[in-house]
Structure formats: structure tokens, C-alpha cells
Coordinates of C-alpha atoms in Angstrom, one line a residue:
M281 CA -6.9 -13.8 -3.2
A282 CA -7.0 -10.0 -3.8
W283 CA -5.2 -8.0 -1.2
T284 CA -5.8 -4.5 -0.5
P285 CA -3.6 -3.1 2.4
L286 CA -4.7 0.1 4.1
L287 CA -1.7 2.1 4.9
L288 CA -3.1 4.5 7.5
T289 CA -2.0 7.9 8.5
L290 CA -2.3 10.3 11.3
L291 CA 0.7 11.9 13.2
A292 CA -0.4 13.6 16.4
H293 CA 0.0 17.3 15.9
C294 CA 1.5 19.8 18.2
T295 CA 0.0 22.6 20.1
G296 CA 1.3 25.8 21.5
S297 CA 4.3 27.2 20.4
W298 CA 5.0 24.1 18.2
A299 CA 1.7 24.4 16.5
Q300 CA 3.4 25.1 13.2
S301 CA 5.0 21.7 13.2
V302 CA 2.2 19.6 11.7
L303 CA 2.8 16.8 9.3
T304 CA 0.0 15.7 6.9
Q305 CA -0.1 12.1 5.4
P306 CA -2.9 10.7 3.2
P307 CA -5.9 9.2 4.8
S308 CA -4.8 5.7 3.1
V309 CA -2.6 4.5 0.5
S310 CA -3.8 1.0 -1.1
G311 CA -1.6 -1.4 -3.7
T312 CA -1.4 -4.7 -4.9
L313 CA 1.3 -7.3 -4.5
G314 CA 4.5 -6.4 -6.4
Q315 CA 3.3 -3.0 -6.9
R316 CA 5.4 0.3 -6.3
I317 CA 3.6 2.5 -3.8
T318 CA 4.4 6.0 -2.4
I319 CA 3.4 7.5 1.0
S320 CA 3.7 11.1 1.6
C321 CA 4.4 13.4 4.3
T322 CA 4.1 16.9 3.8
G323 CA 5.4 19.6 6.3
S324 CA 6.2 23.2 6.0
S325 CA 9.3 25.5 5.9
S326 CA 9.2 25.3 9.6
N327 CA 10.0 21.8 10.0
I328 CA 10.5 19.5 6.9
G329 CA 11.5 22.1 4.8
G330 CA 14.0 23.6 7.2
G331 CA 16.4 21.1 6.6
N332 CA 15.2 18.7 9.5
A333 CA 15.6 15.0 9.1
V334 CA 12.4 13.0 8.1
S335 CA 11.6 9.6 9.9
W336 CA 9.3 6.6 9.0
Y337 CA 8.1 4.2 11.3
Q338 CA 5.8 0.9 10.5
Q339 CA 3.4 -0.5 12.9
V340 CA 2.0 -3.8 12.4
P341 CA -1.3 -4.3 14.2
G342 CA -0.6 -5.8 17.7
M343 CA 3.1 -4.7 17.5
G344 CA 5.2 -1.7 18.5
P345 CA 6.3 0.7 16.1
K346 CA 9.5 0.0 14.0
T347 CA 11.9 2.5 12.6
V348 CA 12.1 2.0 8.8
I349 CA 13.8 5.1 7.6
Y350 CA 15.8 7.6 9.4
W351 CA 17.8 10.7 8.3
D352 CA 15.5 11.2 5.1
N353 CA 16.8 8.2 3.3
S354 CA 18.8 5.8 5.6
K355 CA 17.4 2.4 6.2
A356 CA 17.1 1.0 9.6
S357 CA 18.8 -2.2 10.4
G358 CA 17.3 -5.3 8.9
V359 CA 14.7 -3.3 6.7
P360 CA 14.4 -4.7 3.1
D361 CA 15.8 -2.8 0.3
R362 CA 12.3 -2.5 -1.0
F363 CA 11.7 0.4 1.3
S364 CA 13.5 3.8 0.5
G365 CA 13.0 7.4 1.6
S366 CA 13.4 10.8 -0.1
K367 CA 12.8 14.5 0.6
S368 CA 12.1 17.2 -1.7
G369 CA 11.4 21.0 -0.5
S370 CA 8.9 20.5 2.6
S371 CA 7.8 17.0 1.6
G372 CA 9.2 13.5 2.5
T373 CA 8.3 10.3 0.8
L374 CA 8.3 6.7 1.8
T375 CA 8.5 4.2 -1.1
I376 CA 8.0 0.6 -1.2
T377 CA 9.0 -1.2 -4.3
G378 CA 7.7 -4.7 -4.9
L379 CA 4.9 -4.5 -2.2
Q380 CA 4.9 -7.5 0.0
A381 CA 2.0 -8.9 2.0
E382 CA 3.9 -8.5 5.2
D383 CA 4.1 -4.7 4.4
E384 CA 0.5 -4.3 5.4
A385 CA 0.6 -2.0 8.3
D386 CA 0.2 1.7 9.6
Y387 CA 3.1 3.8 8.5
Y388 CA 4.1 7.2 10.4
C389 CA 6.2 10.0 9.5
S390 CA 8.2 12.4 11.9
V391 CA 10.6 15.1 11.9
C392 CA 13.2 16.0 14.3
L393 CA 13.3 19.6 15.1
C394 CA 15.5 21.4 17.5
G395 CA 15.5 18.5 19.9
H396 CA 11.9 17.7 19.7
I397 CA 10.4 14.9 17.3
F398 CA 7.0 15.3 16.0

């Protein structure tokens, strides 16, 4: 059976004085079982590039979001080793090495900025 996950994007953007705090993810990322995939989260010097921490969340359809990565590269409790996070400049990356069927989900990034989470 061919398996092609749809790993969706979209993090709500901010308005008003926080309008600069927009994070952009690709519309989708697909892969096959066992493959290594990366999902990018691009910000700017006012958020990710300013030394602020990136977090990643996984949401399986019908379930609430679950933290996967926090503080750029720290795995949340119970998260498999195939998940990893990194940050370079104004971008964060979630990597899944050895994609599994249960990884099919929506993935969201956020950044903690001055007490506000975007």
C-alpha cells in the first residue's frame, strides 16, 4: 500500500504590534515509510532569529495537539528518538528520521517571544 502523509502547516499569524511575529511553514510535506523528512519553520530576526525558542507540536486528526520539541531541540517526554529539532538563523527545522505510519499528522511550529507564544 502506498502511504503518502499530508503534513500540514499554518500557524495563525499575529496582528497589531505583534504583526512582525509571523512564522511560515510549507503547505505540505510528504514522504514514504522509512524516509527522512524535514519540515521548516521560517521566521525573522524579530522572532526565531532573535534567539527565541522554537517549539513543535503534532496533531493527529481527532486529537489535541501534543508537544514534540521544545527549546529548539529538546524532545518532550515519550517522543520517539526519530524526532529531532534544530535551529539556524531565522529558521527552525523538525526532522523525522525513519518515517512511520503513526507520524501522519499536522505539525505546527511556534516561538516563545517576550512572554507571548506565537
